[in-house]
mmCIF file of C-alpha atoms and ligand atoms in Angstrom:
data_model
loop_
_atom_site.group_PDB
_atom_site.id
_atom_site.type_symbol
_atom_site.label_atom_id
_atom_site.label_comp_id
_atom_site.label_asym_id
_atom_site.label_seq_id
_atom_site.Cartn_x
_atom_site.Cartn_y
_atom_site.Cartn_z
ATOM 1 C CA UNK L 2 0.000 0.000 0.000
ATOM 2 C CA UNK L 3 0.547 3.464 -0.885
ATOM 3 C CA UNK L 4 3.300 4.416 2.361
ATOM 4 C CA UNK L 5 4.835 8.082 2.781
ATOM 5 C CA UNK L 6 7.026 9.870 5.712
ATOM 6 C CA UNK L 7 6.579 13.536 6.554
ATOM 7 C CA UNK L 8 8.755 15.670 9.347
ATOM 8 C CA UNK L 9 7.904 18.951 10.977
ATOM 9 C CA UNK L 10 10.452 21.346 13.370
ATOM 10 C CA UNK L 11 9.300 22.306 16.715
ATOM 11 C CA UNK L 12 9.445 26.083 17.787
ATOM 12 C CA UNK L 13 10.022 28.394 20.058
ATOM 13 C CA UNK L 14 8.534 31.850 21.062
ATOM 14 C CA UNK L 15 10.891 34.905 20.448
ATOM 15 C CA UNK L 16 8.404 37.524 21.220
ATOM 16 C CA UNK L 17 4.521 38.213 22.223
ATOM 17 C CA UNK L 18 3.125 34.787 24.058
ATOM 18 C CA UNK L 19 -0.108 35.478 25.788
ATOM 19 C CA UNK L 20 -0.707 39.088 24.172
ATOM 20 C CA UNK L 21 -0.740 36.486 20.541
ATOM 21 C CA UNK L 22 -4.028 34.809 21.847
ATOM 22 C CA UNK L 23 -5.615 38.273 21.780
ATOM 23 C CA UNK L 24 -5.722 39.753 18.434
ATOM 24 C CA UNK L 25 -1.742 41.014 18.694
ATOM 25 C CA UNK L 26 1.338 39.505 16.858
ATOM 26 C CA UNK L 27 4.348 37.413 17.638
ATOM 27 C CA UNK L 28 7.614 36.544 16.431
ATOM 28 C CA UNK L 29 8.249 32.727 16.417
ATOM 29 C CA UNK L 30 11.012 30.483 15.016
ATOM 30 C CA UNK L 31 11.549 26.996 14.046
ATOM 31 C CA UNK L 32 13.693 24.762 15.782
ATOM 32 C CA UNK L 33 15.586 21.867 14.791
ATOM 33 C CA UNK L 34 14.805 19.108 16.438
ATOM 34 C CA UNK L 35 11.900 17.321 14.138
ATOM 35 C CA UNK L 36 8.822 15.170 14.348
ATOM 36 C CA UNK L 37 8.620 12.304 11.909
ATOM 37 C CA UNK L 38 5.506 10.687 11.545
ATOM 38 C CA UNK L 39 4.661 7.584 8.485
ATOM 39 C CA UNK L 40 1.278 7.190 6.920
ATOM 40 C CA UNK L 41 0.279 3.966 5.583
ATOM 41 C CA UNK L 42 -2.824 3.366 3.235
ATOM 42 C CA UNK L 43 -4.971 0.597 4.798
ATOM 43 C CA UNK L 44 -7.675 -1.178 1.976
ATOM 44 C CA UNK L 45 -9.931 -0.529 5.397
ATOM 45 C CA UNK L 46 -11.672 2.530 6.792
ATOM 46 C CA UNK L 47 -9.558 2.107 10.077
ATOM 47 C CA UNK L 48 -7.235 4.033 11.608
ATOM 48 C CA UNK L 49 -4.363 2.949 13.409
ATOM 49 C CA UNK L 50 -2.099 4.589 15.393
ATOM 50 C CA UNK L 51 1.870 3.841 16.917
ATOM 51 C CA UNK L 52 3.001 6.419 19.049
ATOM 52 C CA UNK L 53 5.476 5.167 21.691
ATOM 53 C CA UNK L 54 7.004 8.675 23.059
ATOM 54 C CA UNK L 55 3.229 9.090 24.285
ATOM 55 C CA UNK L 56 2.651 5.927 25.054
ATOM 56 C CA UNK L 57 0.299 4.948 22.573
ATOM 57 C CA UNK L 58 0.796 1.189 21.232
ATOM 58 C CA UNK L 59 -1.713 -0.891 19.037
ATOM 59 C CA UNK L 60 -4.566 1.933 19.105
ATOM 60 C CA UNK L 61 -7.191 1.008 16.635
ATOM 61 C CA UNK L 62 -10.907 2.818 15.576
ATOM 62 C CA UNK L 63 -12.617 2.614 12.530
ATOM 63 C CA UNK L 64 -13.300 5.692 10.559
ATOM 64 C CA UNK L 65 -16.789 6.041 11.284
ATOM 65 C CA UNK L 66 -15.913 6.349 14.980
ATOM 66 C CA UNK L 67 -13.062 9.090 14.856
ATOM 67 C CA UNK L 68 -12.976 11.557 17.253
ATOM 68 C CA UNK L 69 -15.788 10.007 19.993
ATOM 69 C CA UNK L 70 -15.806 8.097 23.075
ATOM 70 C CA UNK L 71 -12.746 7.773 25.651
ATOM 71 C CA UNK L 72 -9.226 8.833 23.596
ATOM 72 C CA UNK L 73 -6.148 8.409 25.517
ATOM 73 C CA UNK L 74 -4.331 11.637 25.858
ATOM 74 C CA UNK L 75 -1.752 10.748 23.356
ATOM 75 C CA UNK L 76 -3.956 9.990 20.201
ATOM 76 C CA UNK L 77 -6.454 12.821 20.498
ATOM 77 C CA UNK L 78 -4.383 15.189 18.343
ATOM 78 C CA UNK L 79 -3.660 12.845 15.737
ATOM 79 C CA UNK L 80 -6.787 11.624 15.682
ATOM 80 C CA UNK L 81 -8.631 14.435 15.161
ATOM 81 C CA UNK L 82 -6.394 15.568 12.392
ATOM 82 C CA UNK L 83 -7.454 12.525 10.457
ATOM 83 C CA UNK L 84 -11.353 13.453 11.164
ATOM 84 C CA UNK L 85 -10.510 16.926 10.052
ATOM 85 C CA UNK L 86 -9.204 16.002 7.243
ATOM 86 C CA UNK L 87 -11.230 13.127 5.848
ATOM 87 C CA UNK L 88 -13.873 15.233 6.562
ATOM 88 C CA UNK L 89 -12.694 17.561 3.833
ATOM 89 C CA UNK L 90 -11.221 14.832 1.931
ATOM 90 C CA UNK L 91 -12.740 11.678 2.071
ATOM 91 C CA UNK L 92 -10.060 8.637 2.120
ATOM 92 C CA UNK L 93 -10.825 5.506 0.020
ATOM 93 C CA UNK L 94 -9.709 3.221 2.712
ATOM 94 C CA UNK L 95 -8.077 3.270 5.932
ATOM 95 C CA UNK L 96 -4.651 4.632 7.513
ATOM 96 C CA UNK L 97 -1.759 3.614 9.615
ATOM 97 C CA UNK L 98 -0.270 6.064 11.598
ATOM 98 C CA UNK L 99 3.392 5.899 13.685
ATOM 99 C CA UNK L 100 4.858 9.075 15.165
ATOM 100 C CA UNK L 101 8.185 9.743 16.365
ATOM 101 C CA UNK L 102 9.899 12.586 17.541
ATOM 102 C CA UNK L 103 13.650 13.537 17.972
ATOM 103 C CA UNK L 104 12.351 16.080 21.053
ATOM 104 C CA UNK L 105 11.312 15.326 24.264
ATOM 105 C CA UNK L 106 7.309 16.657 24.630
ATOM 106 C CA UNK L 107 8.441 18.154 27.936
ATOM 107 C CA UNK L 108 10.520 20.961 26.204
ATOM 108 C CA UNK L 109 7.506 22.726 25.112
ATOM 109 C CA UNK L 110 8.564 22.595 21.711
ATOM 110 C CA UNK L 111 5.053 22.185 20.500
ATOM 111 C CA UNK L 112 5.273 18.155 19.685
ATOM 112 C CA UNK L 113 1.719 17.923 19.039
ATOM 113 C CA UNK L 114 1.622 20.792 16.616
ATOM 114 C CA UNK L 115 4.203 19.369 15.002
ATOM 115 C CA UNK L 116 2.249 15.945 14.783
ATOM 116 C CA UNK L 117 -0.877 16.652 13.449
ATOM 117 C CA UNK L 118 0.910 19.142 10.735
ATOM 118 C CA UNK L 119 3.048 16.064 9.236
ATOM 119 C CA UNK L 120 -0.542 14.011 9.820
ATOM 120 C CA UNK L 121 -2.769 16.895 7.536
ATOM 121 C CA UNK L 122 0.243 16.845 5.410
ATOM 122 C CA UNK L 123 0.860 13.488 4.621
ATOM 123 C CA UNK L 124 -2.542 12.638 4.085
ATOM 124 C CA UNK L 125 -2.751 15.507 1.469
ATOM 125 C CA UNK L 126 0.534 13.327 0.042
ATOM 126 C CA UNK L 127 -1.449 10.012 -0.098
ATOM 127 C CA UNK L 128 -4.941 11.716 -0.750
ATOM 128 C CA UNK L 129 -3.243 13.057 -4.017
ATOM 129 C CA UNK L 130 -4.949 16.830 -2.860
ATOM 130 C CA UNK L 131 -2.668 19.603 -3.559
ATOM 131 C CA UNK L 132 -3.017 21.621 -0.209
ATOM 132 C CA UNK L 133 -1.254 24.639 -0.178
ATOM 133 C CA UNK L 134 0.576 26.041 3.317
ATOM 134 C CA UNK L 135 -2.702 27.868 4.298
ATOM 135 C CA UNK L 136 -5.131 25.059 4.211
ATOM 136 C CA UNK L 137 -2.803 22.486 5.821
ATOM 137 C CA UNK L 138 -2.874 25.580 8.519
ATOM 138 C CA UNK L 139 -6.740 25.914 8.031
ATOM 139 C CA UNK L 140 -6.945 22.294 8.798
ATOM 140 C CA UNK L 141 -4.226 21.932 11.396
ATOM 141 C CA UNK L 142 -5.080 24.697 13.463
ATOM 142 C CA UNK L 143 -9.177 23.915 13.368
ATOM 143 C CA UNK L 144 -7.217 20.063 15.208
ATOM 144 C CA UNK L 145 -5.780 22.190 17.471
ATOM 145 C CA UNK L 146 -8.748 24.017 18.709
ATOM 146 C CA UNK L 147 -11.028 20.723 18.443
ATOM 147 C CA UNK L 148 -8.758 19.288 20.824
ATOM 148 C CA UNK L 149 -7.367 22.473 23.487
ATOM 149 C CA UNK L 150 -10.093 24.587 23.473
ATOM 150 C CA UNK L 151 -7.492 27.415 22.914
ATOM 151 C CA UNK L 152 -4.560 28.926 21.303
ATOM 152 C CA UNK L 153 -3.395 31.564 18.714
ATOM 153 C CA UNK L 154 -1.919 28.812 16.013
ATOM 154 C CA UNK L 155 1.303 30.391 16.592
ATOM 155 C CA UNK L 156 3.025 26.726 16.701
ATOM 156 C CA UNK L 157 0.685 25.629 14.092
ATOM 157 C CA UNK L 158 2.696 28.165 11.470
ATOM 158 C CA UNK L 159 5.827 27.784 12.607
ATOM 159 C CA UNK L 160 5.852 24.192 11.987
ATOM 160 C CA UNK L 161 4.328 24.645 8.568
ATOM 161 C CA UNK L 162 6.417 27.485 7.318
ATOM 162 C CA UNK L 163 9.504 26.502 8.874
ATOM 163 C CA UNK L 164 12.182 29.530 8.983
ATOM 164 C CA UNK L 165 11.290 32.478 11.620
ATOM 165 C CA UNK L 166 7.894 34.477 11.095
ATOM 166 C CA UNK L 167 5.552 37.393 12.018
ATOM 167 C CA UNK L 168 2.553 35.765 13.119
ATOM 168 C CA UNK L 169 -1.027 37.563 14.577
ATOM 169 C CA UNK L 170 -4.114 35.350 15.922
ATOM 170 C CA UNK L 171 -5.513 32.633 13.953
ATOM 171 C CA UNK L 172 -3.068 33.241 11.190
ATOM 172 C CA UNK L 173 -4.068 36.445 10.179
ATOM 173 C CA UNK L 174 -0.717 37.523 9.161
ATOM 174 C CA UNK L 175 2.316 34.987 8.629
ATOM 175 C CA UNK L 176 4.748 36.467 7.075
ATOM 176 C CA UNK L 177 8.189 34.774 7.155
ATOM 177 C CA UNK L 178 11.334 37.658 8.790
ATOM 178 C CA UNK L 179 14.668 37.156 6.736
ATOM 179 C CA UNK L 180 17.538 35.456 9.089
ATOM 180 C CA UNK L 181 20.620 34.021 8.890
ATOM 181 C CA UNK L 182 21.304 33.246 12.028
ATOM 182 C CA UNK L 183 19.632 33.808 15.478
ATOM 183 C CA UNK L 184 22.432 33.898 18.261
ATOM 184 C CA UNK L 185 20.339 32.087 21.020
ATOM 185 C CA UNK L 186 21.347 29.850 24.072
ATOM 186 C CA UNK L 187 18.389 27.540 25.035
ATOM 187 C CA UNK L 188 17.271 26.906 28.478
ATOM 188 C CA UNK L 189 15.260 23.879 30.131
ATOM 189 C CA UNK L 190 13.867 24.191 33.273
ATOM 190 C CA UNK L 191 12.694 20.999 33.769
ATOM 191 C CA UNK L 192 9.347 21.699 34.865
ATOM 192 C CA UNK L 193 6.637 20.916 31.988
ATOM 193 C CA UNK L 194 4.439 23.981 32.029
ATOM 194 C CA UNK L 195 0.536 23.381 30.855
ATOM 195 C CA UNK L 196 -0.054 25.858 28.418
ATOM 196 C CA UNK L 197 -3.596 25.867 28.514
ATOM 197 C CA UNK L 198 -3.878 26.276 32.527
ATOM 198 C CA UNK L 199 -2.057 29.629 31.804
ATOM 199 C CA UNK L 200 -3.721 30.878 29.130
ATOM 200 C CA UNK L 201 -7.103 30.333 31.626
ATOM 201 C CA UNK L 202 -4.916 31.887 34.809
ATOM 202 C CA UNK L 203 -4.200 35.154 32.359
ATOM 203 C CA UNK L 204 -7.923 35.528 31.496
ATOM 204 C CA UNK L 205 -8.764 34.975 35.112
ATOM 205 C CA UNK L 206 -6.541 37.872 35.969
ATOM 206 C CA UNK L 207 -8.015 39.691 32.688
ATOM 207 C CA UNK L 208 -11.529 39.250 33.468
ATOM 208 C CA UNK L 209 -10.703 41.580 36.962
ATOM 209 C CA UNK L 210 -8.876 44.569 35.677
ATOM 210 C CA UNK L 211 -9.107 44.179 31.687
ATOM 211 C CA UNK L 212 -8.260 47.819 30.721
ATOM 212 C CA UNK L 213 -4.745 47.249 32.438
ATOM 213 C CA UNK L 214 -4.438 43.488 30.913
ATOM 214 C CA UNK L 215 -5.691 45.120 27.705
ATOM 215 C CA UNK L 216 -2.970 47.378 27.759
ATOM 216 C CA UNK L 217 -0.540 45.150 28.476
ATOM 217 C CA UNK L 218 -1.114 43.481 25.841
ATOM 218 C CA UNK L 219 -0.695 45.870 23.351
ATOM 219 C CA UNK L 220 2.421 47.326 24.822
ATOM 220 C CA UNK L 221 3.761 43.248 23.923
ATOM 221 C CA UNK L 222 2.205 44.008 20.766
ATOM 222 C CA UNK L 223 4.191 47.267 20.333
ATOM 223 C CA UNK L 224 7.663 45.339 21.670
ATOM 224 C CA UNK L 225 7.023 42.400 18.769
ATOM 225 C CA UNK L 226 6.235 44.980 15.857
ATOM 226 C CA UNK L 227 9.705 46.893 17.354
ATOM 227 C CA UNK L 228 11.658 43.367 17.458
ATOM 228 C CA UNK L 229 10.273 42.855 13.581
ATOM 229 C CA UNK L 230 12.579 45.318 12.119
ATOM 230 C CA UNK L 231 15.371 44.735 14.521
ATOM 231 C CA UNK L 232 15.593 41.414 13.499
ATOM 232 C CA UNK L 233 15.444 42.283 9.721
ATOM 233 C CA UNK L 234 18.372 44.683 10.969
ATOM 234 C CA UNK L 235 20.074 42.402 12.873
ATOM 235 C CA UNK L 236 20.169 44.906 15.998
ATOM 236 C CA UNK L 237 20.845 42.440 18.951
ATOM 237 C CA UNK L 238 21.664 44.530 21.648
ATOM 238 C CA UNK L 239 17.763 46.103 20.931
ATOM 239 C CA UNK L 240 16.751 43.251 20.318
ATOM 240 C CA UNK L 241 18.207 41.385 23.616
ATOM 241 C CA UNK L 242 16.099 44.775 25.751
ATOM 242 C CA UNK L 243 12.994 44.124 23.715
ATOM 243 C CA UNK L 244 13.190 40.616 25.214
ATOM 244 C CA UNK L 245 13.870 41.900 28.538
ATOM 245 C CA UNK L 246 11.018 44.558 28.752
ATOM 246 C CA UNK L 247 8.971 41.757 27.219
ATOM 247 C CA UNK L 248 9.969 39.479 30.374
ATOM 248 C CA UNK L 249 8.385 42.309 32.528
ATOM 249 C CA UNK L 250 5.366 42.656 30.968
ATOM 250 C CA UNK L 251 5.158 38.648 31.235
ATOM 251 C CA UNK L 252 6.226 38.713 34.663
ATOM 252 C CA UNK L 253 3.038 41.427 35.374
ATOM 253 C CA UNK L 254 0.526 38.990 33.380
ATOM 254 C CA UNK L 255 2.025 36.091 36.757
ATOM 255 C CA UNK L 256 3.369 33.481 33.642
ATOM 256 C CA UNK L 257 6.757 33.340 34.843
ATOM 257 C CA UNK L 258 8.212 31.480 37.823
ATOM 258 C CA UNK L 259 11.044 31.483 40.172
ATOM 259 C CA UNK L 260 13.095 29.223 38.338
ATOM 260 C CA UNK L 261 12.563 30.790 35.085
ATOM 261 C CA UNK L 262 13.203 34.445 36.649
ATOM 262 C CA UNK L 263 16.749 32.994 37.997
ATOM 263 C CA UNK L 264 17.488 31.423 35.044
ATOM 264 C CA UNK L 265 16.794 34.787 32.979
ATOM 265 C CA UNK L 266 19.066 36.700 35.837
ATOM 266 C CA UNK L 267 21.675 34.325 35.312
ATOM 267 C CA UNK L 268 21.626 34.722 31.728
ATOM 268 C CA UNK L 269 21.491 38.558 31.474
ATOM 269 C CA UNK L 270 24.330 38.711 34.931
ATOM 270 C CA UNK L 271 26.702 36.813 32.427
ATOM 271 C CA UNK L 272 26.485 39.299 29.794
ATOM 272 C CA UNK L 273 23.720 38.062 27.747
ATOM 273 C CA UNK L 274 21.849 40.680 25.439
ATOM 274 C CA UNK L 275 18.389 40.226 26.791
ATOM 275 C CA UNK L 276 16.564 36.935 28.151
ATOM 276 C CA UNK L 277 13.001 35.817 28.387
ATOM 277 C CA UNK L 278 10.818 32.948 29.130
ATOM 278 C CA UNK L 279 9.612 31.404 25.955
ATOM 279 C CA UNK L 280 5.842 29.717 25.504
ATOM 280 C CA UNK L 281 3.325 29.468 28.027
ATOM 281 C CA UNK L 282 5.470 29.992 31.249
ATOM 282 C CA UNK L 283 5.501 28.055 34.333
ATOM 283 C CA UNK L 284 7.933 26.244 33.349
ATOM 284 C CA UNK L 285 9.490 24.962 29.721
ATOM 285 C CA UNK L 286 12.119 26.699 28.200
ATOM 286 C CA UNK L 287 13.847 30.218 28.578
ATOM 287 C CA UNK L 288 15.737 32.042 25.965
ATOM 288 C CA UNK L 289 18.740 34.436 25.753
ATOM 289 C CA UNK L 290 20.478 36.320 23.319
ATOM 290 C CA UNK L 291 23.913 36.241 23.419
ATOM 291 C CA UNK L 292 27.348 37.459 21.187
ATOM 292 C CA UNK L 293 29.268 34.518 20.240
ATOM 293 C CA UNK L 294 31.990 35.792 22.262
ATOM 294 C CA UNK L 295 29.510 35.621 25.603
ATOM 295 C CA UNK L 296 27.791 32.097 25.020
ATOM 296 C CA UNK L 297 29.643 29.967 27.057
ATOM 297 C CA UNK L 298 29.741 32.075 30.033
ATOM 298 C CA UNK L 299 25.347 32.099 29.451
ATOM 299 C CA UNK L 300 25.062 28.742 29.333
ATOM 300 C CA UNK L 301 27.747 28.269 32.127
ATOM 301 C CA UNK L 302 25.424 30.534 34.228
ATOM 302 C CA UNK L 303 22.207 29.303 33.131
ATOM 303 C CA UNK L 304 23.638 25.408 34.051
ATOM 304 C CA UNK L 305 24.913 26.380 37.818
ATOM 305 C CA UNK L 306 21.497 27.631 38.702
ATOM 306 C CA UNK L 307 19.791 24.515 37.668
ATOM 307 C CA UNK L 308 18.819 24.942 33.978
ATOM 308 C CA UNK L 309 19.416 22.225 31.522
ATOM 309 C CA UNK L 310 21.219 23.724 27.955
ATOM 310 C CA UNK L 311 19.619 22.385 24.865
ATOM 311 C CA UNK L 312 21.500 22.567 21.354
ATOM 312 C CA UNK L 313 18.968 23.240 18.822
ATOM 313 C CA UNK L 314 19.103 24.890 15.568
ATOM 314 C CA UNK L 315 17.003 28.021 14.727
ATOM 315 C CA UNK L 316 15.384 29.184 11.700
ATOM 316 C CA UNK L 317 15.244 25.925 10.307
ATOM 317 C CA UNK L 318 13.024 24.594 7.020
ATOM 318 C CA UNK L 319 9.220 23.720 7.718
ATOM 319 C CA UNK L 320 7.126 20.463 7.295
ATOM 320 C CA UNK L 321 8.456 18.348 4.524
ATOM 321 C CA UNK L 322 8.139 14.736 2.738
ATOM 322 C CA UNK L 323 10.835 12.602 3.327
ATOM 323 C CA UNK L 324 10.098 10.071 1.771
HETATM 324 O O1 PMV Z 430 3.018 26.624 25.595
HETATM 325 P P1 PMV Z 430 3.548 27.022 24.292
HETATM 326 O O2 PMV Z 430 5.023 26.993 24.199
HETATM 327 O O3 PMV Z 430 2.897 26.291 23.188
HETATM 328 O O4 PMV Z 430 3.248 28.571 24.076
HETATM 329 C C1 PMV Z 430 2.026 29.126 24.310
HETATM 330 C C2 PMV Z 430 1.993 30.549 23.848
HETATM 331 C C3 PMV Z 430 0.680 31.242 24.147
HETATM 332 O O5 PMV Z 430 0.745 32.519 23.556
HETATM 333 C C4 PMV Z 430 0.504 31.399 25.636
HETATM 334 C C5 PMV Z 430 -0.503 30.471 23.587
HETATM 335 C C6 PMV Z 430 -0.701 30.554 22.100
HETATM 336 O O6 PMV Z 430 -1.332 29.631 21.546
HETATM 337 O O7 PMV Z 430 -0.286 31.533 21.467
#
């Protein structure tokens, strides 16, 4: 049967989390560490999924059935890309699904994202429909929202488009920012932060003083249109404040944590251009910005105070067909 394998980058937030759910833009860039996912034609309307990272092994449903009763926590994305999308585009038989990423799910790196892009895009492949980038993001982001209630699509684009883009709500505007290289240091904090828990906390906080959420929000939005053009530039040192008033405002919105806040310290004590938490908060991963000449003493500071350095490439090319 008709067989075809499809990878996707994860990503990471330069600029505007939170403010990006509300009608303001972000800056957001593919990282290098890549879902791969296979698609297998089945002569039955079944679908079948592999997915040992999350613990999914043997899962089985017929067509008819996708997307009710009891889903384990691992399959519900994938699953309801395939309902999505043979919604749209009915399949002539069934599908086998295996997933398997190069990035551990606790980074925040936006594994499921990047799992039911390669899904809407590899059934396109074995559908023989010629999707262009904004349906497989009409599609993909729709899965998204079917399964977490919530979200700007942000990580839905970025794993599409590949490269680092300009990104407002829903996909309003993606529009891909010219790069050659982004000088980052990467930092885990170990903790996996929920990113829908804190999207709710922020609207809690919202929904009791909105004008001065409001306004924080577009002050982020001013900071990402601001770190646009300095990255077209290539003006680091603005760049690196940008990222440390954006930290503030982020900080005022009750996103970040202790460990993050140390970890950013750490960074910026050691001679970093600016640092900032990166996604949800809570947890996940920080970023700084840092001169070549500086990164070793960041990622020596951000290491003694307990955060975890991970090597990924930036900037790198969207979902593709390996094979
Ligand atoms: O948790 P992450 O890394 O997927 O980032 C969430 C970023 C938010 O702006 C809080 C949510 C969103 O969908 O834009």
């Amino acid at each position: 049967m008709k067989k075809v394998l499809v990878s996707a980058p994860g990503k990471l937030m330069l600029l505007g989390e939170h403010a990006v759910v509300y009608n303001r833009p972000c800056i957001v860039t593919a990282v290098g560490q890549r879902m791969f996912v296979t698609l297998e034609l089945l002569p039955e309307p079944t679908f079948e999924l592999e997915a040992s990272d999350v613990q999914v092994a043997g899962y089985t449903k017929p067509f008819a059935n996708l997307g009710e009763g009891d889903i384990p926590k691992g399959a519900r994305f994938v699953e309801m890309a395939v309902k999505n999308f043979t919604k749209k585009y009915p399949l002539k038989g069934g599908v086998r699904i295996t997933t398997k990423s190069e990035f551990s799910s606790l980074f925040g790196f936006g594994s499921s994202s990047a799992s039911v892009v390669c899904v809407v895009r590899g059934l396109s492949e074995l559908a023989g429909t010629k999707l262009g980038n904004k349906d497989i993001f009409d599609i993909a982001y729709r899965t998204v929202l079917d399964v977490q209630g919530k979200g700007s699509g942000f990580d839905v684009a970025a794993t599409i488009y590949g490269g680092t883009l300009y990104f407002v709500t829903g996909g309003k505007v993606i529009e891909p920012i010219a790069l050659e290289e982004l000088p980052l240091v990467v930092g885990y904090t170990g903790v996996k932060a929920d990113t829908v828990t804190l999207i709710n906390a922020v609207a809690e906080k919202a929904s009791r003083d909105p004008e001065r959420i409001d306004s924080i929000y577009t002050q982020i939005g001013k900071i990402v249109d601001a770190g646009r053009a300095g990255f077209a530039s290539k003006t680091w040192p603005l760049i690196g404040k940008l990222m440390n008033s954006d930290q503030e405002f982020l900080t005022m919105l009750g996103v970040s944590s202790q460990k993050l806040d140390v970890m950013v310290q750490a960074a910026i004590d050691a001679g970093a251009w600016g640092a900032k938490l990166s996604g949800a908060g809570g947890g996940d991963c920080m970023i700084a910005l840092v001169s070549r000449e500086k990164k070793e003493a960041v990622s020596e500071a951000i290491t003694k105070v307990g955060g975890q350095i991970i090597n990924v490439a930036t900037n790198v090319e969207g979902v593709r067909i390996e094979l």
